CSV table of C-alpha atoms in Angstrom, one decimal:
chain,number,residue,atom,x,y,z
L,1,MET,CA,0.0,0.0,0.0
L,2,ALA,CA,1.3,3.4,-0.9
L,3,GLU,CA,2.2,5.8,1.9
L,4,THR,CA,0.2,9.0,2.5
L,5,LYS,CA,1.2,11.6,-0.1
L,6,GLU,CA,0.1,15.2,-0.7
L,7,ALA,CA,-2.4,15.3,-3.6
L,8,PRO,CA,-1.7,17.4,-6.6
L,9,ALA,CA,-3.5,20.8,-6.9
L,10,GLY,CA,-7.0,20.4,-8.1
L,11,THR,CA,-7.4,16.8,-6.9
L,12,PRO,CA,-10.8,16.3,-5.2
L,13,THR,CA,-10.6,15.6,-1.4
L,14,LYS,CA,-11.9,12.4,0.0
L,15,LYS,CA,-14.8,14.3,1.4
L,16,GLU,CA,-15.7,15.8,-1.9
L,17,THR,CA,-15.3,12.5,-3.7
L,18,ALA,CA,-17.4,10.6,-1.1
L,19,LYS,CA,-20.2,13.2,-1.2
L,20,ASN,CA,-20.4,12.6,-5.0
L,21,GLY,CA,-21.0,8.9,-4.5
L,22,GLY,CA,-17.4,7.9,-3.9
L,23,LYS,CA,-16.5,8.1,-7.6
L,24,LEU,CA,-15.1,10.6,-10.0
L,25,ALA,CA,-17.0,11.1,-13.3
L,26,THR,CA,-15.3,9.4,-16.2
L,27,PRO,CA,-16.3,9.6,-19.9
L,28,LYS,CA,-17.8,6.4,-21.3
L,29,LYS,CA,-16.1,4.8,-24.3
L,30,ASN,CA,-18.0,3.4,-27.2
L,31,LYS,CA,-17.1,-0.2,-27.9
L,32,SER,CA,-16.7,-1.5,-31.4
L,33,ASN,CA,-18.7,-4.5,-32.6
L,34,SER,CA,-15.5,-6.6,-32.6
L,35,GLN,CA,-14.9,-5.7,-28.9
L,36,ARG,CA,-18.5,-6.6,-28.0
L,37,SER,CA,-18.3,-10.0,-29.7
L,38,GLN,CA,-15.0,-11.0,-28.0
L,39,THR,CA,-15.3,-13.5,-25.1
L,40,PRO,CA,-13.5,-12.1,-22.1
L,41,VAL,CA,-10.5,-14.2,-20.9
L,42,ALA,CA,-9.8,-14.1,-17.2
L,43,PRO,CA,-6.2,-12.9,-16.7
L,44,PRO,CA,-3.9,-15.0,-14.5
L,45,LYS,CA,-3.9,-14.1,-10.8
L,46,LYS,CA,-1.4,-11.4,-10.1
L,47,ARG,CA,0.8,-11.8,-7.2
L,48,ILE,CA,0.8,-8.9,-4.7
L,49,THR,CA,3.9,-10.0,-2.8
L,50,ASN,CA,7.5,-10.6,-3.9
L,51,ILE,CA,8.0,-13.6,-1.6
L,52,SER,CA,8.5,-16.1,-4.4
L,53,ASP,CA,11.1,-14.0,-6.1
L,54,ARG,CA,12.9,-13.4,-2.8
L,55,LEU,CA,13.1,-17.1,-1.9
L,56,SER,CA,14.1,-18.1,-5.4
L,57,LYS,CA,17.0,-15.6,-5.4
L,58,ALA,CA,18.1,-16.7,-1.9
L,59,ILE,CA,18.1,-20.3,-3.0
L,60,ASP,CA,20.0,-19.6,-6.2
L,61,GLY,CA,22.6,-17.7,-4.3
L,62,ALA,CA,23.0,-20.2,-1.4
L,63,LYS,CA,26.4,-21.7,-0.7
L,64,GLU,CA,26.7,-25.5,-0.8
L,65,GLN,CA,25.9,-27.1,2.5
L,66,LYS,CA,26.7,-30.8,3.1
L,67,ASN,CA,25.1,-33.5,5.3
L,68,ARG,CA,22.2,-31.4,6.6
L,69,SER,CA,19.6,-34.2,6.6
L,70,PRO,CA,19.6,-34.5,10.4
L,71,ASP,CA,18.4,-30.9,10.6
L,72,LEU,CA,15.2,-31.6,8.7
L,73,VAL,CA,13.4,-32.8,11.8
L,74,HIS,CA,13.7,-29.7,14.0
L,75,LEU,CA,13.6,-27.3,11.0
L,76,GLY,CA,10.3,-29.0,9.9
L,77,LYS,CA,8.9,-28.3,13.3
L,78,ASP,CA,10.0,-24.7,13.2
L,79,PHE,CA,8.2,-24.3,9.9
L,80,ASP,CA,5.0,-26.0,11.2
L,81,ASP,CA,5.0,-23.5,14.1
L,82,MET,CA,5.4,-20.6,11.7
L,83,ARG,CA,2.7,-21.9,9.4
L,84,LYS,CA,0.3,-22.1,12.3
L,85,GLN,CA,1.1,-18.4,13.1
L,86,LEU,CA,0.5,-17.4,9.5
L,87,ARG,CA,-2.9,-19.2,9.4
L,88,SER,CA,-3.8,-17.5,12.7
L,89,LEU,CA,-2.8,-14.1,11.2
L,90,ILE,CA,-5.1,-14.7,8.2
L,91,LEU,CA,-8.0,-15.5,10.4
L,92,LYS,CA,-7.4,-12.4,12.6
L,93,THR,CA,-7.1,-10.1,9.6
L,94,ARG,CA,-10.4,-11.4,8.2
L,95,LYS,CA,-12.0,-11.1,11.6
L,96,TYR,CA,-10.8,-7.5,11.9
L,97,ASN,CA,-12.1,-6.6,8.4
L,98,ASP,CA,-15.5,-8.3,9.1
L,99,ALA,CA,-15.8,-6.4,12.4
L,100,TYR,CA,-14.9,-3.1,10.7
L,101,ILE,CA,-17.6,-3.8,8.1
L,102,GLN,CA,-20.2,-4.8,10.8
L,103,ALA,CA,-19.4,-1.8,13.0
L,104,GLU,CA,-19.8,0.6,10.0
L,105,LYS,CA,-23.0,-1.1,9.0
L,106,ALA,CA,-24.4,-0.7,12.6
L,107,ARG,CA,-23.3,3.0,12.8
L,108,LYS,CA,-25.0,3.6,9.4
L,109,GLU,CA,-28.2,2.0,10.6
L,110,MET,CA,-28.2,3.9,13.8
L,111,ILE,CA,-27.7,7.3,12.1
L,112,SER,CA,-30.5,6.4,9.6
L,113,GLU,CA,-32.9,5.8,12.5
L,114,ILE,CA,-31.8,9.1,14.1
L,115,GLY,CA,-32.6,10.8,10.7
L,116,LYS,CA,-36.0,9.3,10.5
L,117,LEU,CA,-36.8,10.4,14.0
L,118,SER,CA,-35.9,14.0,13.1
L,119,GLU,CA,-38.4,14.1,10.2
L,120,GLY,CA,-41.1,16.7,10.8
L,121,THR,CA,-39.1,18.4,13.6
L,122,PRO,CA,-37.1,21.6,13.8
L,123,LEU,CA,-33.9,19.4,13.9
L,124,PHE,CA,-34.6,17.8,10.5
L,125,GLN,CA,-32.7,20.4,8.4
L,126,ASP,CA,-29.4,19.8,10.2
L,127,VAL,CA,-29.9,16.2,11.3
L,128,GLY,CA,-31.9,14.0,8.8
L,129,LYS,CA,-32.2,15.9,5.5
L,130,HIS,CA,-30.4,13.9,2.9
L,131,GLN,CA,-30.5,16.8,0.4
L,132,ASN,CA,-28.5,19.0,2.8
L,133,ASN,CA,-24.8,18.2,2.2
L,134,GLU,CA,-24.0,19.5,5.6
L,135,SER,CA,-26.6,17.5,7.6
L,136,ILE,CA,-25.5,14.8,10.0
L,137,VAL,CA,-27.1,12.1,8.0
L,138,HIS,CA,-25.4,13.2,4.7
L,139,ILE,CA,-22.0,13.5,6.4
L,140,ASN,CA,-22.3,10.0,7.7
L,141,GLU,CA,-23.5,8.6,4.4
L,142,ALA,CA,-20.3,10.0,2.8
L,143,ALA,CA,-18.3,8.4,5.6
L,144,SER,CA,-20.0,5.1,5.0
L,145,LYS,CA,-19.1,5.1,1.3
L,146,GLU,CA,-15.5,5.8,2.3
L,147,ALA,CA,-15.6,2.9,4.8
L,148,GLU,CA,-16.8,0.5,2.1
L,149,ASN,CA,-13.8,1.5,0.0
L,150,ASN,CA,-11.5,1.1,3.0
L,151,ALA,CA,-12.8,-2.5,3.7
L,152,LYS,CA,-12.3,-3.5,0.1
L,153,GLU,CA,-8.7,-2.1,0.1
L,154,PHE,CA,-8.0,-3.9,3.4
L,155,ARG,CA,-9.2,-7.2,2.0
L,156,ALA,CA,-7.3,-6.8,-1.3
L,157,LYS,CA,-4.0,-5.6,0.1
L,158,ILE,CA,-3.7,-6.9,3.6
L,159,VAL,CA,-5.9,-10.0,4.0
L,160,GLU,CA,-4.8,-11.3,0.6
L,161,TYR,CA,-1.1,-10.5,1.4
L,162,ALA,CA,-1.3,-12.8,4.5
L,163,ALA,CA,-3.1,-15.5,2.5
L,164,GLU,CA,-0.6,-15.4,-0.3
L,165,TRP,CA,2.3,-15.4,2.1
L,166,GLU,CA,1.1,-18.6,3.7
L,167,GLU,CA,0.2,-20.2,0.3
L,168,ILE,CA,3.6,-19.5,-1.2
L,169,VAL,CA,5.8,-20.8,1.7
L,170,THR,CA,3.6,-23.8,2.3
L,171,GLY,CA,3.7,-24.8,-1.4
L,172,LEU,CA,7.5,-24.4,-1.7
L,173,VAL,CA,8.4,-26.1,1.6
L,174,ASP,CA,5.9,-29.0,1.1
L,175,GLN,CA,7.2,-29.6,-2.4
L,176,GLU,CA,10.9,-29.7,-1.2
L,177,MET,CA,10.0,-31.7,1.8
L,178,ASN,CA,8.1,-34.3,-0.2
L,179,ASN,CA,11.0,-34.5,-2.7
L,180,ALA,CA,13.5,-35.0,0.1
L,181,ARG,CA,11.4,-37.7,1.7
L,182,LYS,CA,11.1,-39.5,-1.6
L,183,LEU,CA,14.8,-39.4,-2.2
L,184,GLY,CA,15.3,-40.5,1.4
L,185,LYS,CA,13.2,-43.6,0.7
L,186,ASP,CA,15.3,-44.3,-2.3
L,187,LYS,CA,18.4,-44.1,-0.2
L,188,SER,CA,16.9,-46.4,2.4
L,189,HIS,CA,15.9,-48.9,-0.3
L,190,TYR,CA,19.4,-49.2,-1.6
L,191,ASP,CA,20.8,-49.2,1.9
L,192,GLY,CA,18.7,-52.3,2.7
L,193,LYS,CA,19.7,-54.0,-0.5
L,194,VAL,CA,23.4,-53.4,0.0
L,195,GLU,CA,23.3,-54.5,3.6
L,196,LYS,CA,21.5,-57.7,2.6
L,197,LEU,CA,24.0,-58.5,-0.2
L,198,ARG,CA,26.9,-57.9,2.1
L,199,GLN,CA,25.5,-60.2,4.7
L,200,GLU,CA,25.0,-62.9,2.1
L,201,ILE,CA,28.6,-62.5,0.8
L,202,ASN,CA,30.0,-62.5,4.3
L,203,LYS,CA,28.2,-65.7,5.1
L,204,LEU,CA,29.7,-67.3,1.9
L,205,GLU,CA,33.2,-66.1,2.8
L,206,ASN,CA,32.9,-67.3,6.4
L,207,SER,CA,31.9,-70.8,5.2
L,208,GLY,CA,34.9,-70.9,2.8
L,209,ARG,CA,32.8,-70.8,-0.4
L,210,PRO,CA,33.6,-68.4,-3.3
L,211,THR,CA,31.3,-65.4,-4.0
L,212,PRO,CA,29.5,-65.8,-7.4
L,213,ASP,CA,30.5,-63.1,-9.9
L,214,THR,CA,26.8,-62.3,-10.4
L,215,LYS,CA,26.3,-61.5,-6.7
L,216,ALA,CA,29.5,-59.4,-6.5
L,217,GLU,CA,28.3,-57.5,-9.6
L,218,ARG,CA,24.9,-57.0,-7.9
L,219,LEU,CA,26.6,-55.6,-4.8
L,220,LYS,CA,28.8,-53.3,-6.8
L,221,ARG,CA,25.8,-52.1,-8.9
L,222,ASN,CA,23.7,-51.4,-5.8
L,223,GLU,CA,26.6,-49.7,-4.0
L,224,ASP,CA,26.9,-47.3,-6.9
L,225,LYS,CA,23.1,-46.7,-6.8
L,226,LEU,CA,23.3,-46.2,-3.0
L,227,LYS,CA,26.1,-43.6,-3.5
L,228,GLU,CA,24.0,-41.7,-6.1
L,229,ALA,CA,20.9,-41.9,-3.9
L,230,PHE,CA,22.8,-40.6,-0.9
L,231,ILE,CA,24.2,-37.7,-2.8
L,232,ALA,CA,20.8,-36.8,-4.3
L,233,TYR,CA,19.1,-37.1,-0.9
L,234,GLU,CA,21.7,-34.9,0.9
L,235,GLU,CA,21.5,-32.3,-1.8
L,236,ALA,CA,17.7,-32.2,-1.5
L,237,ALA,CA,17.9,-32.2,2.3
L,238,SER,CA,20.4,-29.3,2.3
L,239,LYS,CA,18.2,-27.3,-0.2
L,240,THR,CA,15.1,-27.9,2.0
L,241,CYS,CA,16.9,-26.9,5.2
L,242,PHE,CA,18.1,-23.7,3.6
L,243,LEU,CA,14.7,-22.9,2.2
L,244,ILE,CA,13.0,-23.4,5.6
L,245,GLU,CA,15.7,-21.2,7.3
L,246,GLU,CA,15.1,-18.5,4.7
L,247,VAL,CA,11.3,-18.8,5.3
L,248,VAL,CA,11.4,-18.8,9.1
L,249,LYS,CA,14.5,-17.0,10.2
L,250,SER,CA,14.3,-14.4,7.4
L,251,GLY,CA,10.6,-14.2,7.4
L,252,TRP,CA,10.8,-10.7,8.9
L,253,LYS,CA,11.6,-9.6,5.4
L,254,ASP,CA,8.2,-10.7,4.3
L,255,LEU,CA,6.6,-9.4,7.5
L,256,TYR,CA,7.9,-5.8,6.9
L,257,PRO,CA,5.7,-5.0,3.9
L,258,PHE,CA,2.7,-6.5,5.7
L,259,VAL,CA,3.2,-4.3,8.8
L,260,LYS,CA,3.9,-1.2,6.7
L,261,SER,CA,0.8,-1.7,4.5
L,262,THR,CA,-1.4,-2.4,7.6
L,263,MET,CA,-0.2,0.7,9.5
L,264,ASN,CA,-0.5,2.9,6.4
L,265,TRP,CA,-4.0,1.7,5.9
L,266,GLU,CA,-4.9,2.7,9.5
L,267,ILE,CA,-3.2,6.1,9.0
L,268,ASN,CA,-5.1,6.8,5.8
L,269,ARG,CA,-8.4,5.5,7.3
L,270,VAL,CA,-8.1,7.8,10.4
L,271,GLN,CA,-7.1,10.8,8.2
L,272,GLY,CA,-10.0,10.1,5.8
L,273,GLU,CA,-12.5,9.9,8.6
L,274,SER,CA,-11.1,13.1,10.2
L,275,GLU,CA,-11.5,14.9,6.9
L,276,LEU,CA,-15.0,13.6,6.3
L,277,PHE,CA,-16.2,14.3,9.8
L,278,ALA,CA,-14.7,17.7,9.9
L,279,ASP,CA,-18.2,19.3,9.2
L,280,LEU,CA,-19.9,17.4,12.1
L,281,PRO,CA,-19.1,20.1,14.8
L,282,ASP,CA,-20.8,22.8,12.7
L,283,ALA,CA,-23.8,20.5,12.0
L,284,VAL,CA,-24.1,19.9,15.8
L,285,ASP,CA,-23.8,23.7,16.4
L,286,ARG,CA,-26.6,24.4,13.9
L,287,MET,CA,-28.7,21.7,15.5
L,288,VAL,CA,-28.2,23.4,19.0
L,289,ILE,CA,-29.3,26.7,17.6
L,290,ALA,CA,-32.4,25.2,16.0
L,291,TYR,CA,-33.2,23.5,19.3
L,292,LYS,CA,-32.9,26.6,21.4
L,293,ALA,CA,-34.9,28.7,18.9
L,294,ASN,CA,-37.8,26.2,18.9
L,295,LYS,CA,-37.8,24.6,22.4
L,296,LYS,CA,-40.3,27.1,23.8
L,297,LYS,CA,-42.7,26.8,20.9
């Protein structure tokens, strides 16, 4: 989310925009027949984070690390803990956005009832008259439109960031973990075969019998396969360990944009509300005058 910036001269304020329905007037474009007949194609989902790029660059630039397979267990637990925290964050951001929407809805309904009660009274002009841009009801309607836009922005830029963060790291880590597990099974498979063949050959040698060439060749072939499987497994394990460390220990790099966007959203929300509600004191003052002028009638 962009930080608060000074608007160029001539740019309508939030209050002016909200009072005009929350939108700026834009000219309509005439579509050609060919454009009307084309079937719209949904564009691919656009990423709102750079987490994938950051992790890819980190992995590509990583130094070679050997024999890290024992670290997979505790690093896997570290990632599971972080994933739980991310999923909790997603739920909390959605809960906050829903609460914001519900609070705004309740406030709007309350002000609407106040406006209805003011109808036919000396307070109506300054309280409930929709056509009066400076009435309490009108000011709150403008604020409600702004709140709707705020909620949409929060969902699109903050809730979706958290969801995408969890989705990306879960997909990458699970993929590498599954690959490492598969290669680990291959290594264990050849480990077992080599161990069995060695026991058979030792048994033959201890009994004074020669080892058949076919059995010796099988042992050599499986030892070569075991060596290849061991190297492949350790490379995958090292890559997975580095990825998890980058996701967990350097996760603050992904947290930073989230916090910045969230706090900027709050700052912009408060500033927008302050601007839109700036006319409320005057509306209340006019209502007080109307009350005093008519209370003895």
